[in-house]
């Protein structure tokens, strides 16, 4: 076996390939596993070589011989160089097995000792390469790896293509990588076997770029910086890593409005053709790189009179993209613009911005350029920037508003009103709205280091708390400092008390304390005339009372909806609209809930509020899931999860909701993984509220996956947590019916009935009709397990009809499925499951459809025979089915562990069942059961 040892990539770098390449890599691996070959193509730096080396490292171990070449542009003029790389080390092994003419031709080409060439002995040399590969394959599989196929010398490329087309079923596989700018890879397939599949490597997404930077150790970058790296790199992993490295080596990160530091390596790579442009054309491109949306007309207005001809020159050199129908001047790659801007002296950059500050038509753009053209403080420039920030905020561009606000603060003199710190705090709040939590936190911390004004300090502390999200335990030390800074000021105290309410809920898991704190906050805010904080506190109080099942909830919602309203609160995810939506969902008013949440989502998207958008996407997905629109719910949930991960906001809650959607309408295994992720994050954050929700999602996914025991374990924890939290409204998590159903499956019918009875009492008090219907469905399963077949069928028939009228499509389908299973007695018939199939298909509930298909085609297994004790005692007749089975096995002398194994239940379940048996029979031990079976009275 011949393997070039320098060919293997160090193991530590191989994980890069799976970041954003999982699907493509798996497809390429499958192609190789089936005996085919692979061609990887894409632009420079996109990651072709990384994937190629990983594929080769994995499949090279299964080959007897690995042949490798990696061409370079500087050596592409040397004939047969690639051929020498491929076959040079195996020449001695194959030369004696070649005909004399072929051997001479091959040795001459590889060593240069003879006069033979491709022109003189072309056929002999072509056949020699083919014969050499066949000879190697006769001894075992051959793996050919060629990187940078575009630089292969023409002679080697022609020989390799000749052999590849004629290998047939020979054990030779090839993996090639070639640089392409578009789709022009077809001609390279001629050098590949006929069964070669081509894979184009696409740019990475922002989340994938972030993961790549983290993997390489460039951690702690603000999300706004990662977003800029992704934009500048165009998703190219090599460019992104070089930009990340430059940032890591730069002791002072760029301020908003300043360019990313572009390292020399990338400048040389993308600007090599810039020297071919005249100096004036380069200045025109610099003005274009400074603009947000440059056009030829804008460049001409900015003083670049020959912009049309100069941009045409740049396009011919490949620096600009040519789009005849589009007026915009667009660089061929964002990195060209960034490198050009970074290369220019600061004075020339300011001159470009000065020209654009009068040429741009948009007031926001004019203000931004004016700021970047100005040095030092200037109250007039600061005022114009603050006005532009307000305009951007009104347009729904909070990220732009934050950037403009910081520029305004930079140009604001220290003695101005408003001062620089007040403008920084406004920029920080805009950053929160935009989902840029890292930037917001950094700004607030910076303000806290220098301001002594109580109002500014409390405002900054609130920002620090807000950016912690559900990880409020991490900022526990902030609350005493915020209270101290608030002093006796009711307006400031109201702000801090509102945050303390969230802490009581998330960290302490105390709904009663959270409700009390919101009431204090609302009272203080009303006294101070702070209507915004009062409305937020009332809305939070209403949501808390709704989840508690508190009778005052409807009244509090009305108070939160009273005029005057604050438009910033009306569509806030913690505002009255959100509280009303939650009430509608829990009250089974799904059409009205859908209308409410869609209006809220539309408004927050208009305003650019990322956190509220993440929240309302979850609400919309939940509404669709309850309505039985599983496909739509899954799309919305996945969209929300992507946005949550991208912004770092609400990831636990979004993973929880997506787990429910996946288990209902997508991939159950993905649902399980997401639910476990949500549980893990909630536990790490100390988030008691969402821990119970995440466990509820896990229990449901386990039920769909057929793991009834897992469901029982997860949902028993939910029951304990919600009892501790003080949550009494069963419409909050809707896990109770799933727990009862799982308990029936594991034989715990008594506990199942207890869950149903306790929950039914609360649901009746609160008027939760859908919860009551689901509980009745679970109770029908309990009755069926006890042998009350007719009663169970009648109850399920009624349940299905009630759920249909309420609009709960998925729950209706589950009732139809249970009903079909009872009516068939486990014996499938040709149409026994048609109704359940129709309803699940209407819901696009694919995991449930698979369960129906399995039930319809597979005969239910016969239950294991359970020995009946002889003689039968009248006392045993009063036991439930599971209790009789356990008692019978005790009479046989089985241990608790043996009983658990034979009945597929846990040892704890056996022990609990025996306790109930002892109580019902009036005995004290398993010995007394044996005595009863023998016809003797226990002692």
PDB file of N, CA and C in Angstrom, residues 581-582 585 590 593-602 605 613-627 629 632-637 639 657:
ATOM      1  N   UNK A 581     -53.211  37.655  23.863  1.00  0.00           N
ATOM      2  CA  UNK A 581     -53.025  36.473  23.011  1.00  0.00           C
ATOM      3  C   UNK A 581     -52.929  35.206  23.852  1.00  0.00           C
ATOM      4  N   UNK A 582     -52.129  35.263  24.924  1.00  0.00           N
ATOM      5  CA  UNK A 582     -51.965  34.070  25.769  1.00  0.00           C
ATOM      6  C   UNK A 582     -53.303  33.672  26.389  1.00  0.00           C
ATOM      7  N   UNK A 585     -55.426  31.883  23.670  1.00  0.00           N
ATOM      8  CA  UNK A 585     -54.967  30.512  23.396  1.00  0.00           C
ATOM      9  C   UNK A 585     -55.411  29.577  24.504  1.00  0.00           C
ATOM     10  N   UNK A 590     -59.058  29.925  19.308  1.00  0.00           N
ATOM     11  CA  UNK A 590     -57.927  29.842  18.385  1.00  0.00           C
ATOM     12  C   UNK A 590     -58.029  30.799  17.198  1.00  0.00           C
ATOM     13  N   UNK A 593     -57.135  34.151  18.478  1.00  0.00           N
ATOM     14  CA  UNK A 593     -55.714  34.151  18.864  1.00  0.00           C
ATOM     15  C   UNK A 593     -54.831  34.280  17.632  1.00  0.00           C
ATOM     16  N   UNK A 594     -55.189  33.579  16.555  1.00  0.00           N
ATOM     17  CA  UNK A 594     -54.398  33.654  15.319  1.00  0.00           C
ATOM     18  C   UNK A 594     -54.417  35.070  14.758  1.00  0.00           C
ATOM     19  N   UNK A 595     -55.582  35.689  14.729  1.00  0.00           N
ATOM     20  CA  UNK A 595     -55.674  37.059  14.219  1.00  0.00           C
ATOM     21  C   UNK A 595     -54.838  38.016  15.065  1.00  0.00           C
ATOM     22  N   UNK A 596     -54.866  37.828  16.374  1.00  0.00           N
ATOM     23  CA  UNK A 596     -54.102  38.697  17.275  1.00  0.00           C
ATOM     24  C   UNK A 596     -52.610  38.548  17.069  1.00  0.00           C
ATOM     25  N   UNK A 597     -52.134  37.308  16.991  1.00  0.00           N
ATOM     26  CA  UNK A 597     -50.685  37.086  16.900  1.00  0.00           C
ATOM     27  C   UNK A 597     -50.146  37.492  15.540  1.00  0.00           C
ATOM     28  N   UNK A 598     -50.921  37.309  14.479  1.00  0.00           N
ATOM     29  CA  UNK A 598     -50.440  37.723  13.155  1.00  0.00           C
ATOM     30  C   UNK A 598     -50.324  39.244  13.078  1.00  0.00           C
ATOM     31  N   UNK A 599     -51.264  39.959  13.697  1.00  0.00           N
ATOM     32  CA  UNK A 599     -51.180  41.422  13.710  1.00  0.00           C
ATOM     33  C   UNK A 599     -49.963  41.880  14.511  1.00  0.00           C
ATOM     34  N   UNK A 600     -49.716  41.244  15.650  1.00  0.00           N
ATOM     35  CA  UNK A 600     -48.548  41.594  16.461  1.00  0.00           C
ATOM     36  C   UNK A 600     -47.250  41.311  15.716  1.00  0.00           C
ATOM     37  N   UNK A 601     -47.195  40.160  15.065  1.00  0.00           N
ATOM     38  CA  UNK A 601     -45.982  39.788  14.330  1.00  0.00           C
ATOM     39  C   UNK A 601     -45.718  40.766  13.194  1.00  0.00           C
ATOM     40  N   UNK A 602     -46.759  41.141  12.492  1.00  0.00           N
ATOM     41  CA  UNK A 602     -46.607  42.099  11.385  1.00  0.00           C
ATOM     42  C   UNK A 602     -46.063  43.435  11.886  1.00  0.00           C
ATOM     43  N   UNK A 605     -42.304  43.226  13.053  1.00  0.00           N
ATOM     44  CA  UNK A 605     -41.417  43.143  11.889  1.00  0.00           C
ATOM     45  C   UNK A 605     -41.257  44.521  11.247  1.00  0.00           C
ATOM     46  N   UNK A 613     -40.137  39.625  17.674  1.00  0.00           N
ATOM     47  CA  UNK A 613     -40.401  38.762  16.515  1.00  0.00           C
ATOM     48  C   UNK A 613     -40.164  37.300  16.871  1.00  0.00           C
ATOM     49  N   UNK A 614     -39.064  37.012  17.576  1.00  0.00           N
ATOM     50  CA  UNK A 614     -38.798  35.636  18.012  1.00  0.00           C
ATOM     51  C   UNK A 614     -39.947  35.128  18.873  1.00  0.00           C
ATOM     52  N   UNK A 615     -40.402  35.964  19.783  1.00  0.00           N
ATOM     53  CA  UNK A 615     -41.476  35.580  20.702  1.00  0.00           C
ATOM     54  C   UNK A 615     -42.771  35.309  19.942  1.00  0.00           C
ATOM     55  N   UNK A 616     -43.129  36.191  19.034  1.00  0.00           N
ATOM     56  CA  UNK A 616     -44.410  36.043  18.332  1.00  0.00           C
ATOM     57  C   UNK A 616     -44.373  34.943  17.283  1.00  0.00           C
ATOM     58  N   UNK A 617     -43.221  34.644  16.737  1.00  0.00           N
ATOM     59  CA  UNK A 617     -43.116  33.482  15.852  1.00  0.00           C
ATOM     60  C   UNK A 617     -43.441  32.203  16.622  1.00  0.00           C
ATOM     61  N   UNK A 618     -42.968  32.128  17.878  1.00  0.00           N
ATOM     62  CA  UNK A 618     -43.314  30.971  18.715  1.00  0.00           C
ATOM     63  C   UNK A 618     -44.824  30.920  18.959  1.00  0.00           C
ATOM     64  N   UNK A 619     -45.406  32.087  19.272  1.00  0.00           N
ATOM     65  CA  UNK A 619     -46.837  32.119  19.527  1.00  0.00           C
ATOM     66  C   UNK A 619     -47.648  31.710  18.306  1.00  0.00           C
ATOM     67  N   UNK A 620     -47.248  32.185  17.148  1.00  0.00           N
ATOM     68  CA  UNK A 620     -47.939  31.839  15.902  1.00  0.00           C
ATOM     69  C   UNK A 620     -47.813  30.336  15.641  1.00  0.00           C
ATOM     70  N   UNK A 621     -46.599  29.795  15.831  1.00  0.00           N
ATOM     71  CA  UNK A 621     -46.387  28.354  15.617  1.00  0.00           C
ATOM     72  C   UNK A 621     -47.234  27.534  16.585  1.00  0.00           C
ATOM     73  N   UNK A 622     -47.318  27.982  17.840  1.00  0.00           N
ATOM     74  CA  UNK A 622     -48.120  27.262  18.826  1.00  0.00           C
ATOM     75  C   UNK A 622     -49.597  27.256  18.436  1.00  0.00           C
ATOM     76  N   UNK A 623     -50.084  28.398  17.965  1.00  0.00           N
ATOM     77  CA  UNK A 623     -51.487  28.482  17.555  1.00  0.00           C
ATOM     78  C   UNK A 623     -51.771  27.523  16.398  1.00  0.00           C
ATOM     79  N   UNK A 624     -50.862  27.484  15.418  1.00  0.00           N
ATOM     80  CA  UNK A 624     -51.053  26.588  14.278  1.00  0.00           C
ATOM     81  C   UNK A 624     -50.979  25.125  14.713  1.00  0.00           C
ATOM     82  N   UNK A 625     -50.117  24.843  15.676  1.00  0.00           N
ATOM     83  CA  UNK A 625     -49.996  23.473  16.168  1.00  0.00           C
ATOM     84  C   UNK A 625     -51.283  23.051  16.875  1.00  0.00           C
ATOM     85  N   UNK A 626     -51.810  23.915  17.714  1.00  0.00           N
ATOM     86  CA  UNK A 626     -53.072  23.600  18.394  1.00  0.00           C
ATOM     87  C   UNK A 626     -54.193  23.391  17.375  1.00  0.00           C
ATOM     88  N   UNK A 627     -54.166  24.154  16.288  1.00  0.00           N
ATOM     89  CA  UNK A 627     -55.220  24.058  15.276  1.00  0.00           C
ATOM     90  C   UNK A 627     -55.056  22.846  14.370  1.00  0.00           C
ATOM     91  N   UNK A 629     -52.482  22.448  12.189  1.00  0.00           N
ATOM     92  CA  UNK A 629     -51.760  22.799  10.972  1.00  0.00           C
ATOM     93  C   UNK A 629     -50.264  22.537  11.221  1.00  0.00           C
ATOM     94  N   UNK A 632     -47.465  24.008   8.742  1.00  0.00           N
ATOM     95  CA  UNK A 632     -47.278  25.447   8.905  1.00  0.00           C
ATOM     96  C   UNK A 632     -46.612  25.746  10.248  1.00  0.00           C
ATOM     97  N   UNK A 633     -47.006  25.043  11.286  1.00  0.00           N
ATOM     98  CA  UNK A 633     -46.402  25.245  12.601  1.00  0.00           C
ATOM     99  C   UNK A 633     -44.914  24.933  12.562  1.00  0.00           C
ATOM    100  N   UNK A 634     -44.548  23.875  11.858  1.00  0.00           N
ATOM    101  CA  UNK A 634     -43.142  23.479  11.781  1.00  0.00           C
ATOM    102  C   UNK A 634     -42.332  24.536  11.043  1.00  0.00           C
ATOM    103  N   UNK A 635     -42.864  25.081   9.956  1.00  0.00           N
ATOM    104  CA  UNK A 635     -42.157  26.134   9.216  1.00  0.00           C
ATOM    105  C   UNK A 635     -41.933  27.355  10.104  1.00  0.00           C
ATOM    106  N   UNK A 636     -42.968  27.766  10.817  1.00  0.00           N
ATOM    107  CA  UNK A 636     -42.851  28.941  11.693  1.00  0.00           C
ATOM    108  C   UNK A 636     -41.880  28.689  12.839  1.00  0.00           C
ATOM    109  N   UNK A 637     -41.962  27.490  13.423  1.00  0.00           N
ATOM    110  CA  UNK A 637     -41.083  27.168  14.552  1.00  0.00           C
ATOM    111  C   UNK A 637     -39.625  27.150  14.107  1.00  0.00           C
ATOM    112  N   UNK A 639     -38.338  28.758  11.567  1.00  0.00           N
ATOM    113  CA  UNK A 639     -37.951  30.145  11.292  1.00  0.00           C
ATOM    114  C   UNK A 639     -37.609  30.868  12.592  1.00  0.00           C
ATOM    115  N   UNK A 657     -40.404  24.886  21.593  1.00  0.00           N
ATOM    116  CA  UNK A 657     -41.560  24.911  20.709  1.00  0.00           C
ATOM    117  C   UNK A 657     -41.281  24.149  19.422  1.00  0.00           C
TER     118      UNK A 657
END
